[in-house]
GROMACS .gro file of N, CA and C in nm:
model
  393
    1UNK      N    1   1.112   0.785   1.755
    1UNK     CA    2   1.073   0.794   1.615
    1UNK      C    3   1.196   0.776   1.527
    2UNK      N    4   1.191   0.714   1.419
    2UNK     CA    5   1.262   0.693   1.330
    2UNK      C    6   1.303   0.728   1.180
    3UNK      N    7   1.255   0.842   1.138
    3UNK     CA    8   1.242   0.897   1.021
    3UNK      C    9   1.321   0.850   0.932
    4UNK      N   10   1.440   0.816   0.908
    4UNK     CA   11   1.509   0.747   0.865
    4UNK      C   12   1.485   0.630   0.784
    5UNK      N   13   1.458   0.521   0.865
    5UNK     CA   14   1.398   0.401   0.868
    5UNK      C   15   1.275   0.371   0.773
    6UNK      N   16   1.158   0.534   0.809
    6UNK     CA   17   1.060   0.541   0.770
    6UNK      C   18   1.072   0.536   0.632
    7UNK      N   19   1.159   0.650   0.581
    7UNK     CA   20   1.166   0.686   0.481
    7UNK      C   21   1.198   0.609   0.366
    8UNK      N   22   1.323   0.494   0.398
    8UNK     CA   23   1.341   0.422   0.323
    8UNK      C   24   1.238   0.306   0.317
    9UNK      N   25   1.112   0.287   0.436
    9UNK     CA   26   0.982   0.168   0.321
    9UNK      C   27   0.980   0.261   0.249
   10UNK      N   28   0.949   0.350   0.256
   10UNK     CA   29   0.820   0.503   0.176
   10UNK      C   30   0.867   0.459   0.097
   11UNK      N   31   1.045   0.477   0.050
   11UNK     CA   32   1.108   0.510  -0.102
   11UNK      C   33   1.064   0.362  -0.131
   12UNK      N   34   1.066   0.246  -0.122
   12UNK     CA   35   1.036   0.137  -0.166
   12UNK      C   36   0.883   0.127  -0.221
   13UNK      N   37   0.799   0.164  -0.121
   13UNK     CA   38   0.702   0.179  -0.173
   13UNK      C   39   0.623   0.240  -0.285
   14UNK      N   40   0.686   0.395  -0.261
   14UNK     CA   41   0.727   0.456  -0.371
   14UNK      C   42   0.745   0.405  -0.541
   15UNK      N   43   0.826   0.304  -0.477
   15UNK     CA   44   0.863   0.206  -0.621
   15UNK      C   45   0.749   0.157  -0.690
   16UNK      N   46   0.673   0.077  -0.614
   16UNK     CA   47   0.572  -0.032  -0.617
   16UNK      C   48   0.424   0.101  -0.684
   17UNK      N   49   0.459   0.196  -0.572
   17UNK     CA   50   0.312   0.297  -0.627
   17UNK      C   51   0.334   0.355  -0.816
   18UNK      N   52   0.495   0.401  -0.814
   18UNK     CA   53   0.548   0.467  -0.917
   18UNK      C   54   0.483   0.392  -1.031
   19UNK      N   55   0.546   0.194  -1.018
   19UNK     CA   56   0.488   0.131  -1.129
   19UNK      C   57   0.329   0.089  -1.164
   20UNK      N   58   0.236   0.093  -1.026
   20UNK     CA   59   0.125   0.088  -1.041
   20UNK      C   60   0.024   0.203  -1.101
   21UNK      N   61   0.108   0.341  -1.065
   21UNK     CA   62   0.030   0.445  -1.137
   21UNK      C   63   0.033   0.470  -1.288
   22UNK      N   64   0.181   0.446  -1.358
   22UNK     CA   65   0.183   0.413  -1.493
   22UNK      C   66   0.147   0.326  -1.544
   23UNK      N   67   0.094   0.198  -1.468
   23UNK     CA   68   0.030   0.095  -1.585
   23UNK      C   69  -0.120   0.106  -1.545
   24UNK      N   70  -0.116   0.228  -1.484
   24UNK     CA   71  -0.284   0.291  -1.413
   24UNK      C   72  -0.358   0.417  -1.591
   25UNK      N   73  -0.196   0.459  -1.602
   25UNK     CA   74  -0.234   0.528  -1.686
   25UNK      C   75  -0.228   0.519  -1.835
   26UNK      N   76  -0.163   0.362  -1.839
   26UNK     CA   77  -0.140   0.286  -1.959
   26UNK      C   78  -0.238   0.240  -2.005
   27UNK      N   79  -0.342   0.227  -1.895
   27UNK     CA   80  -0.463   0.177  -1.909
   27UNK      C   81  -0.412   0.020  -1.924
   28UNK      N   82  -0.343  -0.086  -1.833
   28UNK     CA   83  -0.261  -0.230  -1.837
   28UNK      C   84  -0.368  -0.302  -1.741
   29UNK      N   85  -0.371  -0.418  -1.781
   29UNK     CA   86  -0.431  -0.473  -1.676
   29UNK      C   87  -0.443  -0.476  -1.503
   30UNK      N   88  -0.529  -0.465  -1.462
   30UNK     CA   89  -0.586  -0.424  -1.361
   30UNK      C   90  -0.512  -0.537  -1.229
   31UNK      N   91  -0.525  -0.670  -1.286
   31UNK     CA   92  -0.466  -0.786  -1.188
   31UNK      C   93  -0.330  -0.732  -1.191
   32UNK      N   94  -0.235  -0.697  -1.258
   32UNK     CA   95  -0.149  -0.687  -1.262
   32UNK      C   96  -0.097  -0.543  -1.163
   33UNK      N   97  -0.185  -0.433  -1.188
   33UNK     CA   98  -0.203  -0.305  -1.129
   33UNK      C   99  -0.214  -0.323  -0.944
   34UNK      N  100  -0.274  -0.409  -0.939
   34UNK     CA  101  -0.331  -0.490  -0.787
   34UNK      C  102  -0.193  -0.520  -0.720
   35UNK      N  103  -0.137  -0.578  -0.787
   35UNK     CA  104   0.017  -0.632  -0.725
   35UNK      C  105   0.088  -0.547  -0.673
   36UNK      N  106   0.094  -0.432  -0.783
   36UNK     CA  107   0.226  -0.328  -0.727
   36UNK      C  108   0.131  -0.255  -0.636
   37UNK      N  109   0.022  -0.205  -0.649
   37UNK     CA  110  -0.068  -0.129  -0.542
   37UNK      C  111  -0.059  -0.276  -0.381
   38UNK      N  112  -0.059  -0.360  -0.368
   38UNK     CA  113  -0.067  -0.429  -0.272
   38UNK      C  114   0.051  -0.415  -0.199
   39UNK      N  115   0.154  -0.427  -0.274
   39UNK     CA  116   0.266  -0.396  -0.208
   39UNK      C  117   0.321  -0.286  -0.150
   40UNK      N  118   0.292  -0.163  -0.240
   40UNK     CA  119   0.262  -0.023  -0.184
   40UNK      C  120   0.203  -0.006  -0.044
   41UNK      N  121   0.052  -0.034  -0.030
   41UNK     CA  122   0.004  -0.002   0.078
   41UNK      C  123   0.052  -0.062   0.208
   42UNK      N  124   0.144  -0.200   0.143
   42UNK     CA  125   0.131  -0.303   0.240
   42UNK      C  126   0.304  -0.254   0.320
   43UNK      N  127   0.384  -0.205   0.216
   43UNK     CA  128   0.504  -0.136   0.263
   43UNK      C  129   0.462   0.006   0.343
   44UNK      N  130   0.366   0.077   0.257
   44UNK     CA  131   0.354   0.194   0.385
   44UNK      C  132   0.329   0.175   0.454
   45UNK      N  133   0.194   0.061   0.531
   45UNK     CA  134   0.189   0.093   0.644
   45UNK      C  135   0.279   0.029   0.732
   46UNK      N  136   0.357  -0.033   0.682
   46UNK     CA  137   0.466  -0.115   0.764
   46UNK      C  138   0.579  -0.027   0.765
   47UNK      N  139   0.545   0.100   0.720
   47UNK     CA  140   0.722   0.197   0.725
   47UNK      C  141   0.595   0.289   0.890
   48UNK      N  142   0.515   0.252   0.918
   48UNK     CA  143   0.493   0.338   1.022
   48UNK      C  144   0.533   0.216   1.145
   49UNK      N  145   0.543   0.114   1.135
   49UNK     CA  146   0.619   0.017   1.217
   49UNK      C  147   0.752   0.059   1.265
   50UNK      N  148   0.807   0.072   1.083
   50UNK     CA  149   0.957   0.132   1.116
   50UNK      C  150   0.958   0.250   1.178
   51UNK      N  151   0.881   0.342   1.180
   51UNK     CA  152   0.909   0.504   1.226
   51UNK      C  153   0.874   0.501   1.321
   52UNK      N  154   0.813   0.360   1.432
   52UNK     CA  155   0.768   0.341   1.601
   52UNK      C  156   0.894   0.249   1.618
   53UNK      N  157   1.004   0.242   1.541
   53UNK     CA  158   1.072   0.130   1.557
   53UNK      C  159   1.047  -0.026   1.641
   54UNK      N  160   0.949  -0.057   1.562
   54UNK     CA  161   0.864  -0.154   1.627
   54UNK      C  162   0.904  -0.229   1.534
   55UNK      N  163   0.910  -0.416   1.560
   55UNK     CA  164   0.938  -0.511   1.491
   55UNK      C  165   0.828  -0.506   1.336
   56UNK      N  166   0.882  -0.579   1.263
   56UNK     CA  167   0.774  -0.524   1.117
   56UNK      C  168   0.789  -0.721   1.098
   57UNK      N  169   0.619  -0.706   1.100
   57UNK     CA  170   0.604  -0.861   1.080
   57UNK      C  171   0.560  -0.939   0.965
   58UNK      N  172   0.547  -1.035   0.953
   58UNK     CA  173   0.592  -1.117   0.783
   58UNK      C  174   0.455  -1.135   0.784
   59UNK      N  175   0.347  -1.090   0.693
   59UNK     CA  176   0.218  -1.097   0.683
   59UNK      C  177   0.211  -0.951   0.600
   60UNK      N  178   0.099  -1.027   0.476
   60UNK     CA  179   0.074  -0.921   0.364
   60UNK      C  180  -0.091  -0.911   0.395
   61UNK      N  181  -0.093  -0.946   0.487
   61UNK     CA  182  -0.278  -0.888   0.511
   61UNK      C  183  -0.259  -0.765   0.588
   62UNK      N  184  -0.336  -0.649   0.487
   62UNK     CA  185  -0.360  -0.513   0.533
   62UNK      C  186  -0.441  -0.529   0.601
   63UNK      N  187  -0.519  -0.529   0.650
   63UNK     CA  188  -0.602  -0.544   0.772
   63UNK      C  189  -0.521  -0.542   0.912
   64UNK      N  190  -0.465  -0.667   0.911
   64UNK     CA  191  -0.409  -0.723   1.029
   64UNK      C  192  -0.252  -0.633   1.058
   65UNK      N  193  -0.213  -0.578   0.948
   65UNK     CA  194  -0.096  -0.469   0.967
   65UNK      C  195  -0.129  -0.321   1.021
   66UNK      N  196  -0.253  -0.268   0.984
   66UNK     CA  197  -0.332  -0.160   1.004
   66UNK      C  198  -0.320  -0.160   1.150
   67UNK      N  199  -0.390  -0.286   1.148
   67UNK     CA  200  -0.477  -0.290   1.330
   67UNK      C  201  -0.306  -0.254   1.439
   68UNK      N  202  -0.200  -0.260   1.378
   68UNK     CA  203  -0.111  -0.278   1.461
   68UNK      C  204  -0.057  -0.130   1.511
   69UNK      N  205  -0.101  -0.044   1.376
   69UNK     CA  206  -0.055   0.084   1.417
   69UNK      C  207  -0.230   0.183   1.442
   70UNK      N  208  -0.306   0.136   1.445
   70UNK     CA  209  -0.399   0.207   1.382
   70UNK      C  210  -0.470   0.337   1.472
   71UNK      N  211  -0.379   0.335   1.599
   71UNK     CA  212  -0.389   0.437   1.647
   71UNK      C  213  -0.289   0.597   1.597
   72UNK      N  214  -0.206   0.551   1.467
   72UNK     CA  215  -0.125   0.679   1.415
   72UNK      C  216  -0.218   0.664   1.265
   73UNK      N  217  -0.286   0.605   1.223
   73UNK     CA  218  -0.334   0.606   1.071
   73UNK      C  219  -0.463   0.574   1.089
   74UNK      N  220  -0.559   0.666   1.048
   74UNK     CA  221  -0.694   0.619   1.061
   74UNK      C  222  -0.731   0.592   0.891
   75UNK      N  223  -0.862   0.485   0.899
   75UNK     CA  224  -0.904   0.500   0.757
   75UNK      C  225  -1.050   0.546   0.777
   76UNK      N  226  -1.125   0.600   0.675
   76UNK     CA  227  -1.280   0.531   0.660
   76UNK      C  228  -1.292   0.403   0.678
   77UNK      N  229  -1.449   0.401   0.696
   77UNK     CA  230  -1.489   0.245   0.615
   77UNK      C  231  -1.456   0.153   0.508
   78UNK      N  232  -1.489   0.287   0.404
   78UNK     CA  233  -1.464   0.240   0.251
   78UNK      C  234  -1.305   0.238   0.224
   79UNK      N  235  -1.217   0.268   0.315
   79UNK     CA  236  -1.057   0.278   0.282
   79UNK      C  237  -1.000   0.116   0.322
   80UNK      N  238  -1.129   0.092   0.489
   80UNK     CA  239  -1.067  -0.070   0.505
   80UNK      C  240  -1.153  -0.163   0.423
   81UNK      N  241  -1.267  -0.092   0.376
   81UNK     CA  242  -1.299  -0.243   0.275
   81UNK      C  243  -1.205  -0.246   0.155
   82UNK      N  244  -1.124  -0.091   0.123
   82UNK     CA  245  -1.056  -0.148  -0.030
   82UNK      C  246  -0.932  -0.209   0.054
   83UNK      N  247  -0.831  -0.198   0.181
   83UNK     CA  248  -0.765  -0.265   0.191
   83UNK      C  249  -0.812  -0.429   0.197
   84UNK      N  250  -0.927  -0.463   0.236
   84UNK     CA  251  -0.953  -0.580   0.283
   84UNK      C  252  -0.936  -0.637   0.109
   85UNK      N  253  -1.018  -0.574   0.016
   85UNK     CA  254  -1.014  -0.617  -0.090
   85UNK      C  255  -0.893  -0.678  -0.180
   86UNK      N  256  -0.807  -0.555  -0.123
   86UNK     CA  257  -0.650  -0.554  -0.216
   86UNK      C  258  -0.561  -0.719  -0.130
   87UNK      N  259  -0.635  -0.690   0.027
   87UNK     CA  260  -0.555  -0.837   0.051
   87UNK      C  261  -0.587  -0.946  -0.011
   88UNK      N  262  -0.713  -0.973  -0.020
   88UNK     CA  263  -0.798  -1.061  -0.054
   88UNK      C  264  -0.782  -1.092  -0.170
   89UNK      N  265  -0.710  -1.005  -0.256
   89UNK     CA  266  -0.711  -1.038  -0.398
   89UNK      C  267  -0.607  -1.116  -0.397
   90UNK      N  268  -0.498  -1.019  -0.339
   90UNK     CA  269  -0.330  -1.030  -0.366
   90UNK      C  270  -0.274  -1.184  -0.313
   91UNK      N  271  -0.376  -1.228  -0.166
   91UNK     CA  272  -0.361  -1.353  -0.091
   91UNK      C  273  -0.447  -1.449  -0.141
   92UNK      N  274  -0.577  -1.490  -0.206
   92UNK     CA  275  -0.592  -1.547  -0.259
   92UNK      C  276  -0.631  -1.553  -0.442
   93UNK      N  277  -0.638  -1.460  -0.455
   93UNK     CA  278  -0.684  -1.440  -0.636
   93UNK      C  279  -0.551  -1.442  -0.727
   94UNK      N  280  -0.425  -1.382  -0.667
   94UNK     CA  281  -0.339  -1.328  -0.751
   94UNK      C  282  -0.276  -1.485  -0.846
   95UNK      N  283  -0.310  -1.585  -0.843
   95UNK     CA  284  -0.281  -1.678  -0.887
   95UNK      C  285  -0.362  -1.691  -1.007
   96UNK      N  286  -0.371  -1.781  -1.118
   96UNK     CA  287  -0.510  -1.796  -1.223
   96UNK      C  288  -0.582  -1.911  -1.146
   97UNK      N  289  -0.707  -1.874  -1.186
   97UNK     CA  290  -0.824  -1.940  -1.109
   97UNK      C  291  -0.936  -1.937  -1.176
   98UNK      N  292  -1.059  -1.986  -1.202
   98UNK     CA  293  -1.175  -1.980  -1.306
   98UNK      C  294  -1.255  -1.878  -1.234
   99UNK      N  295  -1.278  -1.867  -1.112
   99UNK     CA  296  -1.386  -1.782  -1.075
   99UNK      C  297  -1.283  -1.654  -1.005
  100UNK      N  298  -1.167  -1.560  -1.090
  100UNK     CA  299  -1.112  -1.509  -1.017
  100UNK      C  300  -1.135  -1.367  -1.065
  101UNK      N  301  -1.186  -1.296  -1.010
  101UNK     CA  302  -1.268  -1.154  -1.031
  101UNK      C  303  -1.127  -1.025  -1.021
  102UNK      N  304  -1.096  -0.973  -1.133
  102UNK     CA  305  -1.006  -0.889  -1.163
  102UNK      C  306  -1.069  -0.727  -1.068
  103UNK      N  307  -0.979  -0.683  -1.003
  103UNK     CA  308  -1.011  -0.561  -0.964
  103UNK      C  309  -1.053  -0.482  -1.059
  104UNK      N  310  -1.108  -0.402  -0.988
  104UNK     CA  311  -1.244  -0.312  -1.076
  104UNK      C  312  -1.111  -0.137  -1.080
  105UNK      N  313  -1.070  -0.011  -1.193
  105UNK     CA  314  -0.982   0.052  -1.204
  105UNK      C  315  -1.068   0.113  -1.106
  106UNK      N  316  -1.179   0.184  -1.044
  106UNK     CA  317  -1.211   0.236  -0.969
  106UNK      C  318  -1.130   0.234  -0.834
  107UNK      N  319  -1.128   0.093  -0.826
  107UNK     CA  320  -1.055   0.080  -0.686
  107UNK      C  321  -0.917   0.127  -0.671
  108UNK      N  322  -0.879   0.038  -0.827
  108UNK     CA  323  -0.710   0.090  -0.816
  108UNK      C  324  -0.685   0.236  -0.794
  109UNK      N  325  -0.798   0.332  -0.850
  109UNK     CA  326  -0.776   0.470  -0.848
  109UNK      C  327  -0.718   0.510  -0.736
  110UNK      N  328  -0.857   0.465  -0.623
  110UNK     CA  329  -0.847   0.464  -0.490
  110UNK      C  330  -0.768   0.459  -0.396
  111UNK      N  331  -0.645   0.380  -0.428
  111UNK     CA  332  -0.557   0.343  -0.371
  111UNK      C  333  -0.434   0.366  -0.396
  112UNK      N  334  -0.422   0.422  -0.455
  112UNK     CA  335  -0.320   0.513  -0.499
  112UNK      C  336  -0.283   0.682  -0.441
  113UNK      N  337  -0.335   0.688  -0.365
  113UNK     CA  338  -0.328   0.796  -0.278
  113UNK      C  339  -0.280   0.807  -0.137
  114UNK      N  340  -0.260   0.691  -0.088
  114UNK     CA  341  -0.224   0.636   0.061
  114UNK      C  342  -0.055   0.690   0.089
  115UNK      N  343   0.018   0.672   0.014
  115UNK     CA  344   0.149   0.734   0.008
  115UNK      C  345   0.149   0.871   0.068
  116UNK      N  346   0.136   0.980   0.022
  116UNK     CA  347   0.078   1.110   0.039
  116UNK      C  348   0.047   1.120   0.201
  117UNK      N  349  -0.070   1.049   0.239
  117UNK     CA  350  -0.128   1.024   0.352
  117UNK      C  351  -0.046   0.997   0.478
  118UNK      N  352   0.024   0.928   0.454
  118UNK     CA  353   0.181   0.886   0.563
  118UNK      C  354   0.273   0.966   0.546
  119UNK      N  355   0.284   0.999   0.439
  119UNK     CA  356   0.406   1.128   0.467
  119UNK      C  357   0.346   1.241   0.540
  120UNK      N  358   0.247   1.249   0.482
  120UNK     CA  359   0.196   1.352   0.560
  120UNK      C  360   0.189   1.320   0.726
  121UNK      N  361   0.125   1.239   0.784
  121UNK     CA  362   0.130   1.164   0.900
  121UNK      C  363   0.264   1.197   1.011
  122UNK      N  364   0.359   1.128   0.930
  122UNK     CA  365   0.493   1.136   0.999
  122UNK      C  366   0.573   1.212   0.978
  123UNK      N  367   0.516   1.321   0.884
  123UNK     CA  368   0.620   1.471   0.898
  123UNK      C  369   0.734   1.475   0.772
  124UNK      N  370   0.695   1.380   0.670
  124UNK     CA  371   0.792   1.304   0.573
  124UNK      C  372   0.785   1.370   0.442
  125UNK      N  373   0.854   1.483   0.440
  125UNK     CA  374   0.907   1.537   0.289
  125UNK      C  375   0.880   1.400   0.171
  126UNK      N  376   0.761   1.443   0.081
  126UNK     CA  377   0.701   1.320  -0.008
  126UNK      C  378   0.849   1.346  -0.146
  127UNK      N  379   0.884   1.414  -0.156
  127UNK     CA  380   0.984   1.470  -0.242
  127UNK      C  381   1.106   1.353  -0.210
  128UNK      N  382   1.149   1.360  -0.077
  128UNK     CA  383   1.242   1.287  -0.001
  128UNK      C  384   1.240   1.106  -0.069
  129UNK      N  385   1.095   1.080  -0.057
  129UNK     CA  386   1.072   0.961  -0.065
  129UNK      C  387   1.081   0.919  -0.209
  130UNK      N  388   1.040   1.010  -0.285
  130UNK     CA  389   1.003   0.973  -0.465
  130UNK      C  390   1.146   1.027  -0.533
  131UNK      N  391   1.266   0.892  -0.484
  131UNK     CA  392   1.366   0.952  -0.562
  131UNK      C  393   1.397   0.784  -0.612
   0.00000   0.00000   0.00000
């Protein structure tokens, strides 16, 4: 195990959650909110890569990053359809497009809680991480 390692995605992630929750509470656009939340989830679960010191691979589909650890992180249902969603947006929507459907704040709510969840997981002082 690597706590270390771990800690510094977390703090990165951290970053990405920090700016998605204030423009959560700015009430800012939602596409925009999607980005830093994508990157968030998509860095945590890849800091549990780092904390198996396992290679961390170049792919922003949550899904396919999940499946790699997903015997240390379980979700619901409804946790992998919002990851499936957040990929789906971030990999093909995040561009302008005519038929491109802005995340709904419900979701963003949603997802903003996953941080918490891994620290907790790997034994990770959340204090440690949010500096």
């Amino acid at each position: 195990m690597n706590k270390t390692v771990a800690k510094e995605w977390l703090n990165k992630a951290w970053h990405h959650l920090g700016s998605g929750k204030i423009l959560y509470e700015a009430n800012h656009y939602t596409d925009t909110i999607a980005i830093d939340l994508h990157y968030a989830v998509e860095i945590t679960l890849k800091s549990f890569l780092a904390y198996e010191n396992k290679k961390i691979i170049k792919s922003h589909d949550l899904i396919e990053i999940h499946a790699l650890m997903q015997d240390k992180i379980s979700f619901t249902d409804n946790e992998l359809e919002l990851m499936d969603i957040i990929s789906t947006y971030h990999i093909k929507s995040s561009y302008p497009s005519i038929d491109r459907k802005l995340p709904s704040r419900e979701d963003i709510k949603e997802a903003l809680d996953l941080l918490d969840k891994a620290c907790k997981i790997m034994d990770i002082d959340e204090e440690e991480v949010m500096r």
